Structure formats: structure tokens, C-alpha cells
Short mmCIF file of C-alpha atoms and ligand atoms in Angstrom, two decimals:
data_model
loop_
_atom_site.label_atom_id
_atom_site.label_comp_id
_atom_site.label_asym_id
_atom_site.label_seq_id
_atom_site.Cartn_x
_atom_site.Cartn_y
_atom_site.Cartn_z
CA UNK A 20 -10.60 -26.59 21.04
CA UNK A 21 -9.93 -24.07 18.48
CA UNK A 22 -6.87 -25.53 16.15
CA UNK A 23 -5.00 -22.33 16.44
CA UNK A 24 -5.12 -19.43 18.79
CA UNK A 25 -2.98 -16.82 18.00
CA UNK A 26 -1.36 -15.20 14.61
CA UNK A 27 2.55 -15.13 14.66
CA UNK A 28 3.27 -11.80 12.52
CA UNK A 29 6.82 -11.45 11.32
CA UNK A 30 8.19 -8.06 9.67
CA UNK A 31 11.95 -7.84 8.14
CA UNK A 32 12.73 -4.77 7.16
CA UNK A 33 12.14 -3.26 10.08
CA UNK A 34 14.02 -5.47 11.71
CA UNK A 35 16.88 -3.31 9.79
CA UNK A 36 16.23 -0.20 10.86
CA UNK A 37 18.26 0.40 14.01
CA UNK A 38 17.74 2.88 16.27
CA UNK A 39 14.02 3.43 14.79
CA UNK A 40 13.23 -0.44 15.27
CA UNK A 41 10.96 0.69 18.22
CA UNK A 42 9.25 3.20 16.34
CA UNK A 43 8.61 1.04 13.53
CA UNK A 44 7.02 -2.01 15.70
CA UNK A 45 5.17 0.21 17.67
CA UNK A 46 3.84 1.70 14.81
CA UNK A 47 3.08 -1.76 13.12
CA UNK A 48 1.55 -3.15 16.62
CA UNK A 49 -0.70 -0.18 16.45
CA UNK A 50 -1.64 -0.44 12.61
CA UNK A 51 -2.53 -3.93 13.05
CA UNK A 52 -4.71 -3.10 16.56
CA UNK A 53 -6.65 -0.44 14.50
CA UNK A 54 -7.09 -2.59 11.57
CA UNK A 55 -7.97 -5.46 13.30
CA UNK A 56 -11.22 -3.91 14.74
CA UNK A 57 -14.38 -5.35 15.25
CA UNK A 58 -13.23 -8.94 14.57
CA UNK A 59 -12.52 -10.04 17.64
CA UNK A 60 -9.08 -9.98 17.87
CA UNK A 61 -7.31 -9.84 21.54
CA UNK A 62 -3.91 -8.69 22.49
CA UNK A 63 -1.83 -7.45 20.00
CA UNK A 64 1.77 -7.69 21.73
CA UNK A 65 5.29 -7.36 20.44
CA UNK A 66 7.72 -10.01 21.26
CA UNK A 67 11.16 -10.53 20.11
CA UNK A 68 10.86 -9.06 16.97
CA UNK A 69 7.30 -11.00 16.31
CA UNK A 70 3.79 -9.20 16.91
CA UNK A 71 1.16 -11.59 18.65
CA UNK A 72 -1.82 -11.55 17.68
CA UNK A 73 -4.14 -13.43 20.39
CA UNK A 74 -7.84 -14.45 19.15
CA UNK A 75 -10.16 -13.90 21.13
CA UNK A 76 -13.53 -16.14 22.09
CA UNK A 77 -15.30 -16.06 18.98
CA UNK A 78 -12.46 -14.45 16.58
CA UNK A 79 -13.63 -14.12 12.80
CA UNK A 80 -10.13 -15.71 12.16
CA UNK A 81 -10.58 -15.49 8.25
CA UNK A 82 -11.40 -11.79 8.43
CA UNK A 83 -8.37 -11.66 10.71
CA UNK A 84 -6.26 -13.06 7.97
CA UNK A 85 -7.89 -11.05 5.48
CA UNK A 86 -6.46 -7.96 7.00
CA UNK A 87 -3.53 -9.21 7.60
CA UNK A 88 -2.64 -9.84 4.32
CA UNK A 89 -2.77 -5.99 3.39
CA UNK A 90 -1.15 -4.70 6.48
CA UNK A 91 2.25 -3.20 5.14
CA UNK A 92 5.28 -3.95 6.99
CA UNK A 93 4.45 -7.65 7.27
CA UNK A 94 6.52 -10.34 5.65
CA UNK A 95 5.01 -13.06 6.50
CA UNK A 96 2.66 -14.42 9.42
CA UNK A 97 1.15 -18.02 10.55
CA UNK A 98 -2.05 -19.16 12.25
CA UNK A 99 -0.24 -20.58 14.78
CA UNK A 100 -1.11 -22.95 18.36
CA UNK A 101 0.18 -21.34 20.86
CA UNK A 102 1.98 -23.99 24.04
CA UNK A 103 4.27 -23.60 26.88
CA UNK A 104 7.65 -24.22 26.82
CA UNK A 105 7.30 -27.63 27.39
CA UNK A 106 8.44 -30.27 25.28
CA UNK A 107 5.55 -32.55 25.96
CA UNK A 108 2.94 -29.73 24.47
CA UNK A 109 5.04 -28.83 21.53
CA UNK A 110 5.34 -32.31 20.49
CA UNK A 111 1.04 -32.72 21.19
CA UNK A 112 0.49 -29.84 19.24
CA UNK A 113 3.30 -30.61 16.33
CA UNK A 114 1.63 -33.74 16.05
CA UNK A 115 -1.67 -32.61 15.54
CA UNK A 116 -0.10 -30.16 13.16
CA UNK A 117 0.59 -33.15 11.14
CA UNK A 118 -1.93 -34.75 11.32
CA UNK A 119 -4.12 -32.19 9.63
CA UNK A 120 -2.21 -33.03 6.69
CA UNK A 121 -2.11 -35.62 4.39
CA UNK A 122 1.34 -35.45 3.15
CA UNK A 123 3.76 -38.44 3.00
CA UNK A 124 6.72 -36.40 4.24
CA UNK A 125 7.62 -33.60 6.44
CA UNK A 126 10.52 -31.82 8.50
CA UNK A 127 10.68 -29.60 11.77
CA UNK A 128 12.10 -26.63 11.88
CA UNK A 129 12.26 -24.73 14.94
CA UNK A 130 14.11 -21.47 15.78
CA UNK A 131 14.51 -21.11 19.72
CA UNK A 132 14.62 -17.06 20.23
CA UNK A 133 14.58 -17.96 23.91
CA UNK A 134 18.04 -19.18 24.99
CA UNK A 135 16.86 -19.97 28.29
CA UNK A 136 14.82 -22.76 27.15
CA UNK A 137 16.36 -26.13 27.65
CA UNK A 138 16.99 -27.40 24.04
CA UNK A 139 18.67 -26.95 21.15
CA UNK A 140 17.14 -26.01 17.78
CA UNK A 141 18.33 -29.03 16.47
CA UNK A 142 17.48 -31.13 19.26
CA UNK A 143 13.72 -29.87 18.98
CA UNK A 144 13.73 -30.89 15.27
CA UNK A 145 15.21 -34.25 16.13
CA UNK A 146 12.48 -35.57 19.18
CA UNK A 147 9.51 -33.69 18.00
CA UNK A 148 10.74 -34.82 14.64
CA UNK A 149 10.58 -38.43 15.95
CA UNK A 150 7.24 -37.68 18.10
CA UNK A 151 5.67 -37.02 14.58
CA UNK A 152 6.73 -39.52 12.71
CA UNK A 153 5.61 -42.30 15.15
CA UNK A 154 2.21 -40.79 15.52
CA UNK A 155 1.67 -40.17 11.89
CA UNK A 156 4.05 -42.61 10.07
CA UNK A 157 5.42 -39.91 7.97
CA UNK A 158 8.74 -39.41 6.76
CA UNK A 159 10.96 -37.34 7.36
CA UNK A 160 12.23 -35.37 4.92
CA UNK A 161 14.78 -32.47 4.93
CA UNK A 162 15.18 -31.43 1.24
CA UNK A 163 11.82 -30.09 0.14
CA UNK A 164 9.20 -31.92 2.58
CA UNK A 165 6.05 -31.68 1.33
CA UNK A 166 4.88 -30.34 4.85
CA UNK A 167 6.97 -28.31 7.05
CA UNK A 168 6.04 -28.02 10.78
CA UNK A 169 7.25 -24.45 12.58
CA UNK A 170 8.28 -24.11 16.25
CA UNK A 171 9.14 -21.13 17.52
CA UNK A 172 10.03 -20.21 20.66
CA UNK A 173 9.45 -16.74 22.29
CA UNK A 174 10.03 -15.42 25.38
CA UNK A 175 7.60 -17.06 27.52
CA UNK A 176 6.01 -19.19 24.69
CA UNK A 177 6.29 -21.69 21.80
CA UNK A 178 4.30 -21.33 18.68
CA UNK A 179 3.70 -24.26 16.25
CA UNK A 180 2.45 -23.45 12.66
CA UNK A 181 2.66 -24.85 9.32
CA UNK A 182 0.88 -22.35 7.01
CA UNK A 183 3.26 -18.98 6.04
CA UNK A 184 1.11 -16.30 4.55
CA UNK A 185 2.63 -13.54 2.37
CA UNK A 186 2.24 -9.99 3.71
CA UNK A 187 2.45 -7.28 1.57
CA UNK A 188 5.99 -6.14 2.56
CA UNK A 189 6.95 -2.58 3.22
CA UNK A 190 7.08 -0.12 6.11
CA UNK A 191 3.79 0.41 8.39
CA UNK A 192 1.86 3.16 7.02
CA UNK A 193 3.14 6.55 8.78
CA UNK A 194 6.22 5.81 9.77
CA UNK A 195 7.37 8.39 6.69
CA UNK A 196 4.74 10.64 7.13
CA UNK A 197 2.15 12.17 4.74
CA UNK A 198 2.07 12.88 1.20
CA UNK A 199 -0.71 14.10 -1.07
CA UNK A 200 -1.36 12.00 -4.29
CA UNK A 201 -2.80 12.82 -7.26
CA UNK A 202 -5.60 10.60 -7.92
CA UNK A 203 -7.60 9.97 -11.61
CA UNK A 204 -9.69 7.58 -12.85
CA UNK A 205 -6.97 5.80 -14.95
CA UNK A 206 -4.86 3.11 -14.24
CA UNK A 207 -1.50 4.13 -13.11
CA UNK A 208 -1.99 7.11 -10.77
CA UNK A 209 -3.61 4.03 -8.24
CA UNK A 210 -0.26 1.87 -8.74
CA UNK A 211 1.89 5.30 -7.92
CA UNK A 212 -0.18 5.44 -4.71
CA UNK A 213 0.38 1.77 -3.62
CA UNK A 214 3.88 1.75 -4.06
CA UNK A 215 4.29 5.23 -1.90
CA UNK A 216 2.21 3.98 0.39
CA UNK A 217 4.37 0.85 0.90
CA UNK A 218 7.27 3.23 1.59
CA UNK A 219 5.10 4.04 4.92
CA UNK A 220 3.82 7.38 3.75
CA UNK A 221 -0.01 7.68 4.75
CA UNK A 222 -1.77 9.40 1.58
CA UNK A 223 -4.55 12.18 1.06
CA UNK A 224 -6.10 12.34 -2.19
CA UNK A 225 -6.92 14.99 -4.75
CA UNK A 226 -9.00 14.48 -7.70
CA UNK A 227 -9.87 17.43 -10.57
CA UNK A 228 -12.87 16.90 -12.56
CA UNK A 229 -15.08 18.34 -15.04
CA UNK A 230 -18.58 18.20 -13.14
CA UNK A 231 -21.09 19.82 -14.61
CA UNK A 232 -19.81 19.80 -17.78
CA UNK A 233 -19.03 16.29 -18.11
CA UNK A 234 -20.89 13.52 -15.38
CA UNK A 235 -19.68 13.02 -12.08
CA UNK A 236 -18.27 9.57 -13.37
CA UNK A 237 -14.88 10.24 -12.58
CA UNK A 238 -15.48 11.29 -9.39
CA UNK A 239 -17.42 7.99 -8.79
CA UNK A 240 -14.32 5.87 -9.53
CA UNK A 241 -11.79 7.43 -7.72
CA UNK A 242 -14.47 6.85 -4.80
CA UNK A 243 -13.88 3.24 -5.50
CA UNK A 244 -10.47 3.30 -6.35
CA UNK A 245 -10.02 5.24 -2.80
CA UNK A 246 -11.95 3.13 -0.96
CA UNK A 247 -9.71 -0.16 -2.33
CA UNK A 248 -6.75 1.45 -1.32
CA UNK A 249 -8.41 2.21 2.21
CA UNK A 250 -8.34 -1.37 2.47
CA UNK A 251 -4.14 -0.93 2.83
CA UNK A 252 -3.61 2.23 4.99
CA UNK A 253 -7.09 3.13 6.74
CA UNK A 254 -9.88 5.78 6.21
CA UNK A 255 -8.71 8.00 3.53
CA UNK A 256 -9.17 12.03 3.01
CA UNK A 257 -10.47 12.56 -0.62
CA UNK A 258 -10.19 15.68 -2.14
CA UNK A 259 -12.12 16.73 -5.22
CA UNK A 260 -11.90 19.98 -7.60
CA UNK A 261 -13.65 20.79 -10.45
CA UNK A 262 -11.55 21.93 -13.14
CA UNK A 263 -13.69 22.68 -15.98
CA UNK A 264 -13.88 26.50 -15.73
CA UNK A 265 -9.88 26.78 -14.91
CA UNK A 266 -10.09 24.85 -18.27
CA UNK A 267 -12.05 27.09 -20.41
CA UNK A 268 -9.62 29.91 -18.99
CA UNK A 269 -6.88 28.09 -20.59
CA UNK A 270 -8.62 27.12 -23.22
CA UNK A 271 -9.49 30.91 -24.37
CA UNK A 272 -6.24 32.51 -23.48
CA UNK A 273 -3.71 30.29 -24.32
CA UNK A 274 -2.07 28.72 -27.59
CA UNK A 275 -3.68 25.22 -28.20
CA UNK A 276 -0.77 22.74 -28.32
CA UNK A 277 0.57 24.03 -24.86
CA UNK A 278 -2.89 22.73 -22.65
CA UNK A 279 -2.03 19.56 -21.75
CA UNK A 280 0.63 21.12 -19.95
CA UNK A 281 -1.04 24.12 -18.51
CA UNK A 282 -3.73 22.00 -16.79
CA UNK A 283 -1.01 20.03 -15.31
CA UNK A 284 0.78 22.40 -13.92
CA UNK A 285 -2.39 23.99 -12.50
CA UNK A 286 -2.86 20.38 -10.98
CA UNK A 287 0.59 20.35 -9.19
CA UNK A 288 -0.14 24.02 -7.64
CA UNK A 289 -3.38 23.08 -6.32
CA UNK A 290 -1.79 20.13 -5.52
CA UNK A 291 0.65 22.02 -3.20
CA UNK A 292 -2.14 24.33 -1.58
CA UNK A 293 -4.20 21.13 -0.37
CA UNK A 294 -0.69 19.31 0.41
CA UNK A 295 0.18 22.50 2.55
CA UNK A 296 -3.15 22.71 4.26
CA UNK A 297 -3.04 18.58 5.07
CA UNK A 298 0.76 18.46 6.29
CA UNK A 299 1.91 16.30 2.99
CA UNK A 300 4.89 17.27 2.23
CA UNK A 301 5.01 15.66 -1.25
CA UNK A 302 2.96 15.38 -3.95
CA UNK A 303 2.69 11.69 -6.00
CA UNK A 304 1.86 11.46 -10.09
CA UNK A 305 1.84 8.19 -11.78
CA UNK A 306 3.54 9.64 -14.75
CA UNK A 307 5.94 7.35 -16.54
CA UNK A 308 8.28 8.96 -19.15
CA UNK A 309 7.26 8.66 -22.50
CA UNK A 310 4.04 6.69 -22.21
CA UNK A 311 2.16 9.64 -23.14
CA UNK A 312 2.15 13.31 -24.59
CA UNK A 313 2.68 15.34 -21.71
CA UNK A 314 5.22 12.57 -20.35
CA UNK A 315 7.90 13.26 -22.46
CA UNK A 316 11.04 14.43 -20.66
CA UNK A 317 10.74 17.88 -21.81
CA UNK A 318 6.90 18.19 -20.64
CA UNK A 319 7.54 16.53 -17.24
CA UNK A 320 10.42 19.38 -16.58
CA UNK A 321 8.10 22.09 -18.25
CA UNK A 322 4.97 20.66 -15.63
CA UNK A 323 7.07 19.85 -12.54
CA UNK A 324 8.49 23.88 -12.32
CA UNK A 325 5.24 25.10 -11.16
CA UNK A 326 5.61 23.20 -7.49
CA UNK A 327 8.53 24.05 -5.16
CA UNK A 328 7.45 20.56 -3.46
CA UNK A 329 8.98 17.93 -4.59
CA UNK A 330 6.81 15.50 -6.80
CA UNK A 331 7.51 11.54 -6.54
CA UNK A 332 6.68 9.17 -9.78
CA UNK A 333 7.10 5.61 -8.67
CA UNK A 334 6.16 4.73 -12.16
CA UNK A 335 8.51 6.87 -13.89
CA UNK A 336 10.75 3.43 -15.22
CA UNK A 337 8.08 1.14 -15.36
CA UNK A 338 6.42 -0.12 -18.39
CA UNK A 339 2.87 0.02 -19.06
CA UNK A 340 2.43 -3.68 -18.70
CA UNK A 341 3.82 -4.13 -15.21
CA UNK A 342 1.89 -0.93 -13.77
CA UNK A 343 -1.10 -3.02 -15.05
CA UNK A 344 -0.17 -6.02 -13.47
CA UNK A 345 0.47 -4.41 -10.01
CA UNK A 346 -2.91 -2.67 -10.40
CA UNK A 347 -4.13 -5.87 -11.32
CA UNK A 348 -2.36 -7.48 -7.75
CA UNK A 349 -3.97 -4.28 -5.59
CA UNK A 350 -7.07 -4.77 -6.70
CA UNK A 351 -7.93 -1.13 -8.47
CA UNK A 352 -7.65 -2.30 -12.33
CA UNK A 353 -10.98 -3.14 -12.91
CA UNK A 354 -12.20 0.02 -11.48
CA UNK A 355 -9.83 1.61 -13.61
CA UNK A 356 -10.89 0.60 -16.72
CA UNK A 357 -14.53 1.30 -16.40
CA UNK A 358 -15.23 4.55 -18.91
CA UNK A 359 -15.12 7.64 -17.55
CA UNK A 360 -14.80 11.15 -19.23
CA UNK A 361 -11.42 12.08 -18.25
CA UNK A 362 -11.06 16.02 -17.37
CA UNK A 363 -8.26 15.97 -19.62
CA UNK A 364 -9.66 14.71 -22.51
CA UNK A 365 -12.32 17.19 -22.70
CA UNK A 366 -10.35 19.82 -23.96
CA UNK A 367 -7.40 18.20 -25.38
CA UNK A 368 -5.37 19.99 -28.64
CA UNK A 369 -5.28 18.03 -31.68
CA UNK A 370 -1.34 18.87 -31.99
CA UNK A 371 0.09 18.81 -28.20
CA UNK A 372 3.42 20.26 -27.79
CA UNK A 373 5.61 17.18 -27.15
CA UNK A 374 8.80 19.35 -26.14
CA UNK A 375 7.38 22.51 -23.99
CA UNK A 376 10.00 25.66 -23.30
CA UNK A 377 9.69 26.46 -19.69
CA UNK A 378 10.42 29.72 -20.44
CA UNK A 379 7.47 30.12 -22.93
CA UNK A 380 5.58 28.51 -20.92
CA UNK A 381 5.76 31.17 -18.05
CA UNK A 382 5.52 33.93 -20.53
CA UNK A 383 1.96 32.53 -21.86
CA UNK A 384 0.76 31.80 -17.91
CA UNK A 385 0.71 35.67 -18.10
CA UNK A 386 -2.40 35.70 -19.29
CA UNK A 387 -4.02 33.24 -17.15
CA UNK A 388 -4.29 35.15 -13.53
CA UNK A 389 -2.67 32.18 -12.18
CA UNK A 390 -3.41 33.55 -8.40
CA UNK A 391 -7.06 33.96 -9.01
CA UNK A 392 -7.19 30.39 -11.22
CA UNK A 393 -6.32 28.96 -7.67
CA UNK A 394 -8.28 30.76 -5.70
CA UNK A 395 -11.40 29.50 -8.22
CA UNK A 396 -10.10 26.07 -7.19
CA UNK A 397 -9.64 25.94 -3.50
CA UNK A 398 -12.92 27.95 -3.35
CA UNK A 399 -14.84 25.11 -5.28
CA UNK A 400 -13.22 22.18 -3.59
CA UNK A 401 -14.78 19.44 -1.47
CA UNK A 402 -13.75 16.52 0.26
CA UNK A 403 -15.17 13.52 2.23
CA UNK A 404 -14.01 10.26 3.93
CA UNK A 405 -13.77 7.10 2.73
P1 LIG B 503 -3.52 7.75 -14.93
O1 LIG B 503 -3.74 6.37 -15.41
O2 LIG B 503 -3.12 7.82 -13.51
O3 LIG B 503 -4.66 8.67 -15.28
P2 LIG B 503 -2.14 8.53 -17.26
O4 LIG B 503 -1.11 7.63 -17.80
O5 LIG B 503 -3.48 8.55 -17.90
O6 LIG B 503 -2.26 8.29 -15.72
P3 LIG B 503 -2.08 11.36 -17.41
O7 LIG B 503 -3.52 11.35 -17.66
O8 LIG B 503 -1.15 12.12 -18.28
O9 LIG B 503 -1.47 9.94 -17.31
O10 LIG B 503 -1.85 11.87 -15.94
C1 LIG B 503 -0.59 11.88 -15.35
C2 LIG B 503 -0.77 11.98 -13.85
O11 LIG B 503 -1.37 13.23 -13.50
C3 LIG B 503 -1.72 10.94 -13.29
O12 LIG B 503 -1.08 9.71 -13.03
C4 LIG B 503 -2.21 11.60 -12.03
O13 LIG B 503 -1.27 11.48 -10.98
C5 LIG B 503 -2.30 13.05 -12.46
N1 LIG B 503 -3.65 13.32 -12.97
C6 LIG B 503 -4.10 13.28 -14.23
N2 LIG B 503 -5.40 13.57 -14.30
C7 LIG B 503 -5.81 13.79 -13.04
C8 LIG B 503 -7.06 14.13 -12.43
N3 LIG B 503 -8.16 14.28 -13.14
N4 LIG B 503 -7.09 14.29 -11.09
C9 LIG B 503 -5.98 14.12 -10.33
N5 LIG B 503 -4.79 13.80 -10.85
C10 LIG B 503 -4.70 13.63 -12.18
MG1 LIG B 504 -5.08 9.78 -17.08
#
């Protein structure tokens, strides 16, 4: 007999939520059921604020708990026995809890969700508490056990665990909608995506980069990078558009210290076009002020102007070294720093214009035939799953 047949899977924000508490399990029920694929699972069922996951004959159990782990809108879950509300089976099954164990001391803590059932909380603790320490010789321990045994019990169930696994946290992806992100090769735009995504927000991608005139390098990472954050929210849409002749068009018509701005901006209304076409109604950056040129306060203003839609930067206070410690967490960092000729480094301006004037901004775009830049864009664009 398999030591543990189900996964107990417990969410808490949610759990705040209100009148959307529905939506939000439902959603989370069907995120795990999708994600879950192919490994066997069984039922997936919601119960008193709990999902269920039942393993089926054969379940790859560590795959299970693989996925888990990058499900958002889990807090926590347990590879758990599942009994029947009997005191007889929880004690069976606490004690062979235990026994896996070789820890000197340990404590019981159960939390009855059930009202119905006969006992206490307390009263749980105290005779499976006692069951345990007879069959086991244990000790009991209620400050900091080195072993803590879980019962919970559920509407028609108990479940005894002693393992707690850290999910990643957040709201189920969808429950906020859709929002485009802008995706390079570097480090941080990866980390803006994450953290939007663990607002619930399901993400396309867009990528700009200089095939033919540099290799297809970039392009190759952000495959990766895509594919890692695939891993938290599902197949992924990934955009790509190759910016190297809207470039040179800047390049020839414009004043040199003003690029770095001009390509962004004709990121952001590409950006828009895609994000219209996808139903995003945001676009992401990982721009963080200050870390760079075009991130000064004055360039970020000067860039954002060219979208009506608004554009989130979940790295905008963060410093450089905890955006590479989350990418490090996610799982994209060393992906990130593999070299790669970034589109925007192929024509930068030795002098870039740290504090760009909107308004002379505009009046140089004149010369650009902004309209037909985009049209060169969204005609060259291509996108795939990943
Ligand atoms: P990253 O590490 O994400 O490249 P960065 O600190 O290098 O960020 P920039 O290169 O100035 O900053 O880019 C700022 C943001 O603009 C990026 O985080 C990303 O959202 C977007 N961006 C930059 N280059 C590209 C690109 N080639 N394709 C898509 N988006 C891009
Ligand atoms: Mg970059």
C-alpha cells in the first residue's frame, strides 16, 4: 500500500477574496487539472477551502509534486494518507506517519474543518498523540518538535501528513486576465514576467531582434527563457519582430543621442498592436529606474508617451541584485546570461541622451513615418508556441 494517496493543496490568498473565492478555486482546481496531465493524477476536487488531489493507480507522484510546486496560487500542500473519519484509522495512519521518521520528538496538530465529527481538535492531538507515542516511544513535544504529524479533517475525510511543501504563492494564472510582456534576452525583463504572472495575469510574449543582421541568438534564448516560464502558467504565445531595418530608419534620420529612446518607444507601439490583436490589455518592461541609460526618470516618461496602454514595471524599485536573485529562484538566470547580440546594442550612440524632452522627441519622430515603421513590423512578425 502506497504511503500516501492523495495531495492536500492549500491556497490563502484566495481564501481573501470574497465574493470571487469561487472564481478563484475554480480557476486554481482547473490550473492544477491541466497541469497535472499525463501523470496520472485522479480527481482534482475542491473541499473546504483545500483542493484534493487523488493519485491515481500508478501516479508519477514526484512529477506530481514537481508541478505542484510552480502552480501559482498555492501556499502550501502535503502528500498526505487519506482515512475515514474514524479515530481508529487516523491513529493507524498517524502512527505510521511516525514511524517513517526517526526523530526523538513530535506533536499532533489537527484542525477539524468538519464540526460534525465527534472530537475536538485538542482531543485528537491528545489520544492520537498518546497512540503515537506508545507505538513509537517518542516524545511529545509541543515547542518546536522535531516532527510534526498533520490531521485534518474535511468534509467526509481525514488527511494525515507530515511534509508541507512551499508553493509559489500568488493568484492562479488568469484570474486577472492577459497582458503582453516584453521579452529580451537579458536578465530582468524574465523577473518582470514572473512577478506579473504571480498577480494571475496569463502572459504573451514579444521579442524584437536584429536577424539577419546579427544571429538569431537572441531569439534562441528567449525560446528558452519562454519555455522556463511555461513551466509556471502553461503553453505560451511568443511573438518575434525583427527590428533591424526600423533601426537603420532611425539610425539615418534621427540625431544620435536620442536612439535608445526611439527604439523603445517603437517597442511599446508594436507592443500595443500585438497586445490589441491578443486581448492584453497591458504591456510589462523590466525597466528599473536608473539602472541604465534609457531608465532614467526622464527617459522612462519620454518612452512610456508613445502607448496609451498602460505599461507595468514590477522591477521599477528593485535593485539589480535582488532581480538577479529572483531570476536566479525562477530558474531563467542562466539562460540569461549566455551572450547574445542584443538588438539594442547594435546601434547604440556613444553619448545617449540621459534626460529626453518629450516634446523634442515628437518633433524628431517626424521624420521617421512612424505609421509605415509599424506597418514594416507587424508585416515581418512571427510567432510560435512554446
Ligand atoms: P533586460 O535584462 O530585460 O534586457 P535591461 O536592464 O537590459 O533589461 P533594457 O535593455 O534597457 O534593460 O530594456 C528595458 C526593457 O525593455 C526590458 O526589460 C524589456 O522589457 C524591454 N526590451 C528591451 N529589449 C527588448 C527586446 N529586444 N525585445 C523585447 N523587449 C525588449
Ligand atoms: Mg536588455
Amino acid at each position: 500500500m502506497a504511503s500516501h494517496d492523495v495531495f492536500v493543496v492549500h491556497y490563502h490568498e484566495i481564501a481573501l477574496k470574497g465574493g470571487n473565492r469561487p472564481i478563484f478555486e475554480k480557476r486554481l482546481a482547473e490550473n492544477i487539472r491541466r497541469s497535472l496531465q499525463g501523470l496520472g493524477a485522479g480527481r482534482v476536487r475542491r473541499a473546504y477551502g483545500r483542493i484534493v488531489v487523488e493519485l491515481g493507480e500508478g501516479a508519477d507522484a514526484e512529477g506530481i509534486e514537481e508541478a505542484l510546486r510552480k502552480i501559482f496560487g498555492i501556499q502550501y500542500f502535503a502528500p498526505a494518507k487519506k482515512c475515514l473519519q474514524d479515530l481508529e484509522e487516523i491513529k493507524q495512519a498517524a502512527l505510521a506517519e511516525a514511524s517513517r521518521h526517526d526523530s526523538a520528538s513530535f506533536r499532533i496538530q489537527t484542525k477539524r474543518s468538519n464540526k460534525a465529527f465527534g472530537h475536538t481538535s485538542l482531543e485528537v492531538n491528545r489520544m492520537v498523540g498518546a497512540a503515537v507515542q506508545k507505538g513509537t516511544g517518542k516524545k511529545v513535544v509541543l515547542k518546536d518538535p522535531e516532527l510534526t504529524v498533520f490531521i485534518e479533517v474535511v468534509d467526509r475525510d481525514a488527511y494525515v501528513y507530515s511534509k508541507r511543501v512551499q508553493g509559489p504563492g500568488g493568484l492562479p494564472t488568469g484570474v486577472s486576465g492577459r497582458a503582453l510582456a516584453l521579452i529580451s534576452g537579458g536578465i530582468d525583463s524574465p523577473v518582470a514576467a514572473y512577478m506579473m504572472m504571480k498577480r494571475g495575469l496569463k502572459l504573451t510574449f514579444l521579442h524584437f531582434h536584429s536577424f539577419p543582421i546579427t544571429s538569431r541568438a537572441s531569439v534562441e534564448k528567449v525560446r528558452e527563457i519562454v519555455k522556463v516560464l511555461s513551466e509556471y502558467q502553461g503553453p505560451s504565445e511568443l511573438y518575434t519582430i525583427p527590428l533591424g531595418d526600423i533601426q537603420k530608419r532611425i539610425w539615418t534620420r534621427t540625431p544620435g543621442g536620442l536612439r535608445m529612446v526611439l527604439y523603445r518607444r517603437m517597442m511599446l507601439r508594436l507592443g500595443e498592436r500585438v497586445a490589441e490583436q491578443v486581448g492584453a490589455k497591458a504591456l510589462i518592461t523590466g525597466e528599473s529606474l536608473g539602472q541604465v541609460a534609457s531608465q532614467t526618470l526622464e527617459n522612462l516618461v519620454a518612452i512610456e508617451k508613445a502607448a496609451a496602454m498602460p505599461v507595468f514595471r514590477p522591477l521599477i524599485g528593485q535593485d539589480k541584485e535582488e532581480i538577479i536573485q529572483k531570476a536566479r529562484d525562477i530558474g531563467t538566470y542562466d539562460i540569461s546570461v549566455l551572450p547574445h547580440e542584443d538588438c539594442c546594442t547594435l546601434f547604440v550612440p556613444k553619448h545617449p541622451e540621459t534626460r529626453a524632452d518629450p516634446v523634442y522627441v515628437e518633433k524628431v519622430e517626424e521624420a521617421l513615418e512612424v505609421g509605415d515603421l509599424i506597418e514594416m513590423g507587424l508585416d515581418a512578425m512571427e510567432k510560435e508556441r512554446l
